[in-house]
CSV table of C-alpha atoms in Angstrom, one decimal:
chain,number,residue,atom,x,y,z
A,1,MET,CA,-74.5,14.8,-10.7
A,2,ASN,CA,-73.2,18.4,-9.0
A,3,LYS,CA,-72.8,18.0,-5.5
A,4,TYR,CA,-75.7,20.9,-5.0
A,5,LEU,CA,-78.2,18.4,-5.8
A,6,LEU,CA,-76.9,15.6,-3.7
A,7,PHE,CA,-76.9,17.8,-0.7
A,8,LEU,CA,-80.8,18.4,-1.7
A,9,LEU,CA,-81.3,14.5,-1.9
A,10,LEU,CA,-79.5,14.0,1.1
A,11,ALA,CA,-82.0,16.5,2.8
A,12,ALA,CA,-84.9,14.3,1.5
A,13,GLY,CA,-84.1,11.4,2.8
A,14,PHE,CA,-68.1,11.0,5.4
A,15,ALA,CA,-49.6,0.5,-0.1
A,16,ALA,CA,-50.0,-3.1,1.1
A,17,CYS,CA,-46.9,-3.2,4.0
A,18,GLN,CA,-43.7,-5.2,3.1
A,19,PRO,CA,-43.7,-9.2,4.5
A,20,GLY,CA,-42.5,-9.0,8.2
A,21,SER,CA,-43.1,-10.2,11.2
A,22,LYS,CA,-46.3,-12.2,12.1
A,23,GLU,CA,-47.3,-8.9,14.3
A,24,GLN,CA,-47.1,-6.8,11.1
A,25,LYS,CA,-49.2,-9.2,9.2
A,26,ASP,CA,-51.8,-9.2,11.9
A,27,ASP,CA,-51.8,-5.3,12.1
A,28,LYS,CA,-53.2,-5.8,8.2
A,29,GLY,CA,-56.7,-6.1,9.7
A,30,ALA,CA,-58.9,-9.2,9.0
A,31,ASP,CA,-57.8,-12.4,7.5
A,32,SER,CA,-58.4,-12.3,3.6
A,33,THR,CA,-60.2,-15.9,3.7
A,34,ALA,CA,-62.9,-14.8,6.5
A,35,ILE,CA,-66.5,-14.6,4.6
A,36,PRO,CA,-67.3,-11.4,3.0
A,37,GLY,CA,-69.7,-9.8,4.8
A,38,GLN,CA,-69.9,-12.3,7.8
A,39,ALA,CA,-68.9,-9.4,10.5
A,40,THR,CA,-71.7,-7.4,9.8
A,41,ALA,CA,-73.6,-6.1,12.7
A,42,SER,CA,-77.3,-5.4,11.4
A,43,PRO,CA,-78.7,-5.3,7.8
A,44,TYR,CA,-76.5,-2.0,6.9
A,45,TYR,CA,-72.8,-3.1,5.9
A,46,TYR,CA,-69.3,-2.1,4.1
A,47,LEU,CA,-67.5,-3.7,1.4
A,48,ARG,CA,-64.5,-3.4,-0.5
A,49,LEU,CA,-65.2,-4.5,-4.1
A,50,LYS,CA,-62.1,-5.2,-6.4
A,51,GLY,CA,-62.8,-6.0,-10.2
A,52,THR,CA,-62.9,-4.4,-13.6
A,53,VAL,CA,-65.6,-1.7,-15.4
A,54,GLY,CA,-64.6,-3.1,-19.0
A,55,GLU,CA,-60.9,-4.0,-19.0
A,56,GLN,CA,-59.7,-1.1,-16.1
A,57,PRO,CA,-59.3,-2.3,-12.9
A,58,VAL,CA,-61.3,-0.4,-9.9
A,59,THR,CA,-61.7,-0.3,-6.5
A,60,MET,CA,-65.1,0.4,-4.8
A,61,HIS,CA,-65.9,1.4,-1.1
A,62,LEU,CA,-69.8,0.8,-1.0
A,63,VAL,CA,-71.7,1.4,2.5
A,64,LYS,CA,-75.2,0.8,2.9
A,65,THR,CA,-75.8,3.6,5.9
A,66,GLY,CA,-79.5,3.4,5.8
A,67,PRO,CA,-82.5,1.4,4.6
A,68,SER,CA,-82.8,2.6,1.2
A,69,ILE,CA,-79.4,4.2,0.4
A,70,PHE,CA,-75.9,3.4,-0.5
A,71,ARG,CA,-73.0,5.5,-0.1
A,72,GLY,CA,-69.3,5.8,-1.2
A,73,TYR,CA,-66.3,5.6,-3.3
A,74,TYR,CA,-64.2,4.3,-5.9
A,75,CYS,CA,-61.5,4.7,-8.5
A,76,TYR,CA,-60.0,3.3,-11.1
A,77,ASP,CA,-56.6,1.6,-10.2
A,78,LYS,CA,-54.4,3.3,-12.3
A,79,VAL,CA,-55.1,6.6,-11.2
A,80,GLY,CA,-56.4,6.3,-7.7
A,81,ALA,CA,-58.6,9.6,-7.9
A,82,PRO,CA,-61.4,8.7,-5.7
A,83,ILE,CA,-65.1,9.3,-7.3
A,84,ASP,CA,-68.1,10.0,-5.0
A,85,ILE,CA,-71.1,7.7,-5.9
A,86,TRP,CA,-74.6,7.2,-4.3
A,87,GLY,CA,-77.6,5.1,-5.1
A,88,SER,CA,-80.2,3.4,-3.8
A,89,PRO,CA,-81.9,-0.6,-4.1
A,90,GLU,CA,-84.3,-1.5,-6.4
A,91,TYR,CA,-85.9,-4.9,-6.5
A,92,GLU,CA,-84.2,-8.3,-6.4
A,93,GLN,CA,-80.7,-7.1,-5.2
A,94,GLN,CA,-81.0,-4.8,-8.3
A,95,VAL,CA,-79.1,-1.6,-7.2
A,96,THR,CA,-78.2,1.6,-9.2
A,97,LEU,CA,-75.4,3.7,-8.6
A,98,TYR,CA,-75.2,7.5,-9.7
A,99,GLU,CA,-71.2,9.3,-10.0
A,100,ASN,CA,-71.6,12.3,-8.0
A,101,SER,CA,-69.9,14.4,-11.3
A,102,ARG,CA,-69.7,17.8,-12.7
A,103,GLY,CA,-70.5,17.5,-16.1
A,104,ASP,CA,-74.2,17.0,-17.8
A,105,ASP,CA,-73.6,13.5,-18.8
A,106,GLU,CA,-74.9,10.5,-16.3
A,107,ILE,CA,-72.6,8.2,-15.2
A,108,THR,CA,-73.8,5.1,-13.4
A,109,PHE,CA,-73.3,1.5,-12.3
A,110,LYS,CA,-76.8,-0.8,-12.5
A,111,GLY,CA,-77.0,-4.2,-11.7
A,112,LYS,CA,-77.1,-7.0,-9.0
A,113,LEU,CA,-75.4,-6.6,-5.3
A,114,ASP,CA,-75.0,-9.5,-2.9
A,115,PRO,CA,-72.9,-8.5,0.2
A,116,GLU,CA,-71.6,-11.9,-0.3
A,117,THR,CA,-70.8,-12.5,-3.8
A,118,GLY,CA,-70.5,-8.9,-5.5
A,119,PHE,CA,-71.7,-6.5,-7.6
A,120,SER,CA,-72.0,-6.9,-11.6
A,121,GLY,CA,-73.7,-5.3,-14.5
A,122,THR,CA,-73.6,-2.5,-16.6
A,123,TRP,CA,-71.5,0.8,-16.3
A,124,ARG,CA,-72.9,3.8,-18.5
A,125,GLY,CA,-71.5,6.8,-19.2
A,126,GLY,CA,-70.3,9.4,-21.9
A,127,GLY,CA,-72.3,7.6,-24.6
A,128,THR,CA,-70.9,4.4,-24.2
A,129,SER,CA,-71.3,1.3,-21.6
A,130,TYR,CA,-69.3,-1.7,-20.6
A,131,PRO,CA,-69.8,-4.8,-18.2
A,132,PHE,CA,-68.3,-4.6,-15.0
A,133,THR,CA,-67.7,-7.2,-12.2
A,134,LEU,CA,-66.5,-6.6,-9.1
A,135,LYS,CA,-66.2,-9.3,-5.9
A,136,PRO,CA,-65.6,-8.3,-2.1
A,137,ASP,CA,-61.9,-8.3,-1.3
A,138,PHE,CA,-60.6,-7.5,2.2
A,139,ASP,CA,-57.1,-8.7,1.7
A,140,GLY,CA,-54.9,-6.1,3.4
A,141,ALA,CA,-57.8,-3.7,4.4
A,142,ILE,CA,-59.9,-3.4,7.5
A,143,ARG,CA,-63.1,-5.0,7.7
A,144,LEU,CA,-66.2,-2.4,9.1
A,145,ASP,CA,-69.4,-2.6,10.7
A,146,VAL,CA,-72.5,-0.2,10.0
A,147,PHE,CA,-74.7,1.1,12.9
A,148,TYR,CA,-77.4,3.1,12.0
A,149,ALA,CA,-80.1,5.1,13.7
A,150,ARG,CA,-82.9,7.8,13.4
A,151,ASP,CA,-85.4,9.1,15.5
A,152,SER,CA,-87.3,12.7,15.9
A,153,THR,CA,-89.7,14.3,17.7
A,154,PRO,CA,-92.3,17.0,17.3
A,155,LEU,CA,-91.6,20.5,18.3
A,156,LEU,CA,-95.2,21.0,20.1
A,157,PRO,CA,-96.2,18.0,22.0
A,158,GLY,CA,-99.9,17.5,21.8
A,159,ARG,CA,-100.5,20.2,19.2
A,160,GLU,CA,-102.3,18.3,16.1
A,161,GLN,CA,-100.0,19.2,12.9
A,162,SER,CA,-96.8,20.0,15.1
A,163,PRO,CA,-93.4,20.8,13.1
A,164,THR,CA,-91.1,18.0,13.5
A,165,GLY,CA,-87.5,17.7,14.0
A,166,THR,CA,-86.2,14.3,12.2
A,167,ALA,CA,-82.2,12.8,12.8
A,168,THR,CA,-80.6,10.1,11.3
A,169,ASN,CA,-77.1,9.0,11.1
A,170,SER,CA,-75.0,5.9,10.1
A,171,ILE,CA,-71.0,5.5,11.7
A,172,LEU,CA,-68.2,3.0,10.8
A,173,TRP,CA,-66.9,0.8,13.6
A,174,PRO,CA,-64.0,-1.9,13.5
A,175,ALA,CA,-65.6,-5.2,13.0
A,176,ALA,CA,-64.3,-8.1,15.5
A,177,ALA,CA,-62.1,-9.9,12.7
A,178,ASN,CA,-59.7,-7.2,12.8
A,179,ASN,CA,-56.5,-7.4,15.0
A,180,GLU,CA,-57.5,-5.8,18.5
A,181,ARG,CA,-54.9,-3.3,18.8
A,182,MET,CA,-55.5,-2.0,15.3
A,183,ALA,CA,-59.6,-1.6,16.2
A,184,ASP,CA,-58.9,0.1,19.2
A,185,PHE,CA,-56.9,2.9,17.4
A,186,ILE,CA,-59.4,3.2,14.4
A,187,LYS,CA,-61.9,3.6,17.3
A,188,SER,CA,-60.1,5.9,19.4
A,189,ALA,CA,-59.6,7.9,16.1
A,190,ILE,CA,-63.6,7.9,15.3
A,191,VAL,CA,-64.4,9.2,18.6
A,192,ASN,CA,-62.0,11.9,18.8
A,193,GLY,CA,-59.9,10.0,21.6
A,194,ASN,CA,-62.8,10.3,23.8
A,195,SER,CA,-63.4,7.3,25.9
A,196,THR,CA,-65.0,4.9,23.7
A,197,PRO,CA,-68.8,3.9,24.0
A,198,ALA,CA,-70.7,0.6,22.4
A,199,PRO,CA,-71.4,1.6,19.2
A,200,GLN,CA,-74.8,1.9,19.6
A,201,GLN,CA,-74.7,4.5,21.5
A,202,PHE,CA,-72.2,6.3,19.8
A,203,VAL,CA,-74.3,6.3,16.3
A,204,LYS,CA,-77.2,8.0,18.9
A,205,ARG,CA,-74.9,10.8,19.8
A,206,ASN,CA,-75.6,13.2,17.4
A,207,ILE,CA,-79.2,12.5,16.9
A,208,ASP,CA,-79.9,13.1,20.9
A,209,SER,CA,-78.2,16.6,20.5
A,210,PHE,CA,-79.6,17.6,17.4
A,211,LEU,CA,-82.8,16.8,18.7
A,212,THR,CA,-82.0,18.2,22.5
A,213,ALA,CA,-81.4,21.3,20.7
A,214,TYR,CA,-84.2,21.3,18.4
A,215,LYS,CA,-86.8,21.1,21.4
A,216,GLY,CA,-85.2,23.6,22.9
A,217,SER,CA,-85.0,26.5,20.4
A,218,ILE,CA,-88.5,27.3,20.9
A,219,ALA,CA,-87.9,28.5,24.5
A,220,GLY,CA,-89.5,31.6,24.9
A,221,MET,CA,-91.1,31.7,21.6
A,222,ASP,CA,-94.5,32.7,20.7
A,223,THR,CA,-96.1,29.9,19.4
A,224,SER,CA,-99.3,30.9,17.7
A,225,GLY,CA,-98.3,31.5,14.3
A,226,LEU,CA,-96.9,27.8,13.9
A,227,ASN,CA,-100.3,26.9,12.6
A,228,ASP,CA,-99.1,28.8,9.5
A,229,GLU,CA,-98.2,25.8,6.9
A,230,THR,CA,-95.3,28.2,5.3
A,231,MET,CA,-93.6,28.9,8.9
A,232,ASN,CA,-94.7,25.0,9.7
A,233,ALA,CA,-92.7,24.0,6.8
A,234,SER,CA,-89.6,25.9,8.0
A,235,TRP,CA,-89.3,24.2,11.6
A,236,ASN,CA,-89.2,20.9,10.1
A,237,TRP,CA,-85.9,20.5,10.8
A,238,THR,CA,-83.8,17.8,9.5
A,239,SER,CA,-80.1,16.2,10.0
A,240,ASP,CA,-78.6,13.6,8.1
A,241,ALA,CA,-75.0,12.5,9.3
A,242,ASP,CA,-72.7,9.5,7.8
A,243,MET,CA,-69.6,7.9,7.3
A,244,LYS,CA,-67.8,6.7,4.3
A,245,VAL,CA,-64.7,4.6,3.4
A,246,VAL,CA,-62.8,6.8,0.7
A,247,TRP,CA,-59.4,4.6,0.7
A,248,ASN,CA,-58.6,1.2,2.8
A,249,GLN,CA,-55.5,-0.5,2.2
A,250,TYR,CA,-52.8,-1.1,4.4
A,251,PRO,CA,-51.3,1.5,5.5
A,252,LEU,CA,-54.0,4.0,4.9
A,253,LEU,CA,-57.7,3.9,6.2
A,254,VAL,CA,-59.1,7.4,5.1
A,255,LEU,CA,-63.1,7.8,6.2
A,256,GLU,CA,-65.7,10.2,5.4
A,257,TYR,CA,-67.7,12.3,8.0
A,258,ALA,CA,-70.5,13.6,6.0
A,259,GLY,CA,-73.1,15.6,7.5
A,260,TYR,CA,-76.3,18.0,6.3
A,261,GLU,CA,-78.8,19.6,8.3
A,262,PHE,CA,-81.9,22.1,7.6
A,263,THR,CA,-82.6,24.5,10.6
A,264,GLY,CA,-84.9,26.9,8.7
A,265,GLY,CA,-84.2,29.4,5.8
A,266,ALA,CA,-83.7,29.4,2.2
A,267,HIS,CA,-81.6,26.0,2.2
A,268,GLY,CA,-80.1,23.8,4.6
A,269,ASN,CA,-76.0,23.2,4.9
A,270,GLY,CA,-73.7,20.3,4.6
A,271,GLY,CA,-70.0,19.0,3.9
A,272,ALA,CA,-67.7,16.2,4.5
A,273,SER,CA,-64.5,16.3,6.6
A,274,TYR,CA,-62.3,13.4,6.3
A,275,GLN,CA,-59.7,11.7,8.6
A,276,VAL,CA,-56.3,9.9,7.4
A,277,LEU,CA,-55.2,7.1,9.4
A,278,ASP,CA,-51.9,5.8,9.3
A,279,LEU,CA,-52.5,2.1,10.5
A,280,ASP,CA,-48.5,1.4,10.8
A,281,ARG,CA,-47.7,4.7,12.7
A,282,GLN,CA,-51.0,4.4,14.6
A,283,LYS,CA,-51.4,8.3,14.3
A,284,VAL,CA,-53.8,10.2,12.6
A,285,LEU,CA,-52.2,12.5,9.9
A,286,LYS,CA,-51.9,15.9,9.7
A,287,VAL,CA,-50.7,17.9,6.2
A,288,ALA,CA,-47.5,18.7,7.8
A,289,ASP,CA,-46.5,14.7,8.5
A,290,VAL,CA,-47.0,14.1,4.8
A,291,PHE,CA,-45.2,17.3,3.4
A,292,LYS,CA,-41.8,19.4,3.8
A,293,GLY,CA,-40.4,22.4,2.4
A,294,ASN,CA,-42.5,25.1,0.9
A,295,TYR,CA,-45.1,23.0,0.3
A,296,LYS,CA,-47.7,25.1,0.7
A,297,THR,CA,-46.3,26.9,-2.5
A,298,ALA,CA,-46.1,24.1,-4.7
A,299,LEU,CA,-49.6,22.3,-3.7
A,300,THR,CA,-51.0,26.1,-4.3
A,301,ARG,CA,-49.8,25.9,-7.8
A,302,GLU,CA,-51.1,22.4,-8.5
A,303,LEU,CA,-54.7,22.7,-6.7
A,304,GLY,CA,-55.1,26.1,-9.2
A,305,LEU,CA,-54.3,23.9,-12.2
A,306,ALA,CA,-56.5,21.3,-10.8
A,307,PHE,CA,-59.4,23.3,-10.5
A,308,ARG,CA,-58.9,24.6,-14.1
A,309,LYS,CA,-59.2,21.4,-15.4
A,310,ALA,CA,-61.8,19.9,-13.5
A,311,TYR,CA,-64.0,23.1,-13.7
A,312,ARG,CA,-62.6,23.6,-17.4
A,313,MET,CA,-61.7,27.1,-16.6
A,314,PRO,CA,-59.4,28.9,-19.2
A,315,ASN,CA,-55.5,29.5,-17.9
A,316,GLY,CA,-55.8,33.0,-18.8
A,317,GLU,CA,-58.9,33.6,-16.3
A,318,SER,CA,-58.8,34.3,-12.6
A,319,LEU,CA,-60.3,32.1,-10.3
A,320,GLN,CA,-62.3,34.8,-9.0
A,321,GLN,CA,-64.3,34.4,-11.9
A,322,MET,CA,-65.9,31.4,-10.4
A,323,LEU,CA,-64.6,30.9,-6.8
A,324,MET,CA,-64.2,34.0,-3.8
A,325,VAL,CA,-60.8,33.5,-3.5
A,326,ASP,CA,-57.8,34.4,-6.3
A,327,LYS,CA,-55.9,31.4,-5.1
A,328,ILE,CA,-56.3,28.0,-3.7
A,329,GLU,CA,-54.5,27.2,-0.7
A,330,PRO,CA,-53.9,23.4,1.3
A,331,ASN,CA,-56.1,23.1,3.7
A,332,ASP,CA,-56.8,20.6,6.7
A,333,ASN,CA,-59.2,18.6,5.2
A,334,PHE,CA,-57.5,16.2,2.9
A,335,ILE,CA,-57.3,12.5,1.7
A,336,LEU,CA,-54.2,10.3,0.5
A,337,THR,CA,-54.5,7.5,-1.7
A,338,ASN,CA,-51.9,5.3,-3.3
A,339,LYS,CA,-51.3,8.0,-6.3
A,340,GLY,CA,-51.9,11.2,-5.1
A,341,VAL,CA,-53.4,13.7,-2.4
A,342,VAL,CA,-57.0,15.1,-2.5
A,343,PHE,CA,-57.9,18.4,-1.0
A,344,SER,CA,-61.5,19.2,0.0
A,345,TYR,CA,-63.3,22.2,0.3
A,346,THR,CA,-66.7,22.6,2.0
A,347,PRO,CA,-69.6,24.8,0.7
A,348,TYR,CA,-68.7,28.9,1.1
A,349,GLU,CA,-65.0,27.8,2.3
A,350,ILE,CA,-63.7,28.6,-1.2
A,351,GLY,CA,-66.2,28.7,-3.6
A,352,ALA,CA,-70.6,29.7,-3.6
A,353,TYR,CA,-73.1,27.3,-1.9
A,354,ALA,CA,-73.9,26.0,-5.6
A,355,LEU,CA,-70.5,24.8,-5.9
A,356,GLY,CA,-71.0,22.1,-3.5
A,357,GLN,CA,-68.3,20.5,-1.8
A,358,ILE,CA,-64.8,21.0,-4.3
A,359,SER,CA,-62.6,17.8,-4.2
A,360,LEU,CA,-59.3,18.3,-5.9
A,361,PHE,CA,-56.5,15.7,-6.4
A,362,VAL,CA,-53.4,16.5,-7.3
A,363,PRO,CA,-50.8,13.2,-8.3
A,364,TYR,CA,-47.9,12.4,-6.3
A,365,GLU,CA,-45.9,12.4,-9.4
A,366,ARG,CA,-46.2,16.4,-9.7
A,367,ILE,CA,-45.4,17.0,-6.4
A,368,ARG,CA,-43.0,14.4,-5.5
A,369,GLU,CA,-40.2,17.0,-4.1
A,370,VAL,CA,-42.2,18.2,-1.4
A,371,LEU,CA,-43.2,14.6,-0.4
A,372,LYS,CA,-42.2,13.9,3.2
A,373,GLU,CA,-43.9,10.6,3.2
A,374,ASP,CA,-44.5,8.7,0.4
A,375,TYR,CA,-47.5,6.3,0.3
A,376,SER,CA,-47.6,5.5,-3.5
A,377,LYS,CA,-46.0,1.7,-2.6
């Protein structure tokens, strides 16, 4: 299922450290013997799940971000390339997760999910199926709580059938079980270095800002025409935002901040940005922290190759046959795993809206000559 469809659905409803001192061990996060799911602050939760699909080891980061939606990522451990997934609860703990892939073939995880014991069932795709069993595993990982909020307001209070603005937000927050110094660093990164509020307050900031802008958008405007159903529909504005975990293994924690807004017009706009946290150095990483020398040339070459492979584009064709650019340069929106780097481009950044967000994985083994910091351990 392509990312364009995912944006529409959003409208309808972001290497273990070496043995050492006790301080190093504590900085890895929560004690892995803690009861899975115990630290959750609400009906919403984050799980890091490890196990197998068939015989292939996989790791899944799954967040229940709202009353009826799961979002996250998984990867095959040998490859380390994050794969976007989403889905909904069905009945009696039954959940179906869909892989957000570009191909025509639908790839799904369907089974029973219990936040205490794990997720098991059947993976289907490519005309075949395999059993999967995934268990909660926070060894060397950060435990995170999930906070969710929703609010709405009429555009014209007191008028029957007034258009409505609706906003939701879901955030991740370090759980109490984590090392305090580590938790403070992660909180500071999430709030972008600003003063740290309570998470219950922080989750409402985007919502309040959107609804205030919505109510203010009609100031000085003639509202008599808003009785027309077509015009009403264009004023039913929505904003949906959430956070997801892409990678969570010491020393790296990678967070996604995703959002979608409809504020009238032919369609809404959405996209995701990423934040790479080096937990060992207590630093939010930039591209220049990871790469050296003439890295832009090397990465531009590899990103072009990665796009051709992912979108099945022949080498002889210009990238401009599908994109708005003739080469794909690295940007500041990137993900690190223990196997490689992903550069991600929001709609209209390098491609048309219909292509959705374009994310391209480059294995470390192809770019070792320009790696300043090697996170493949």
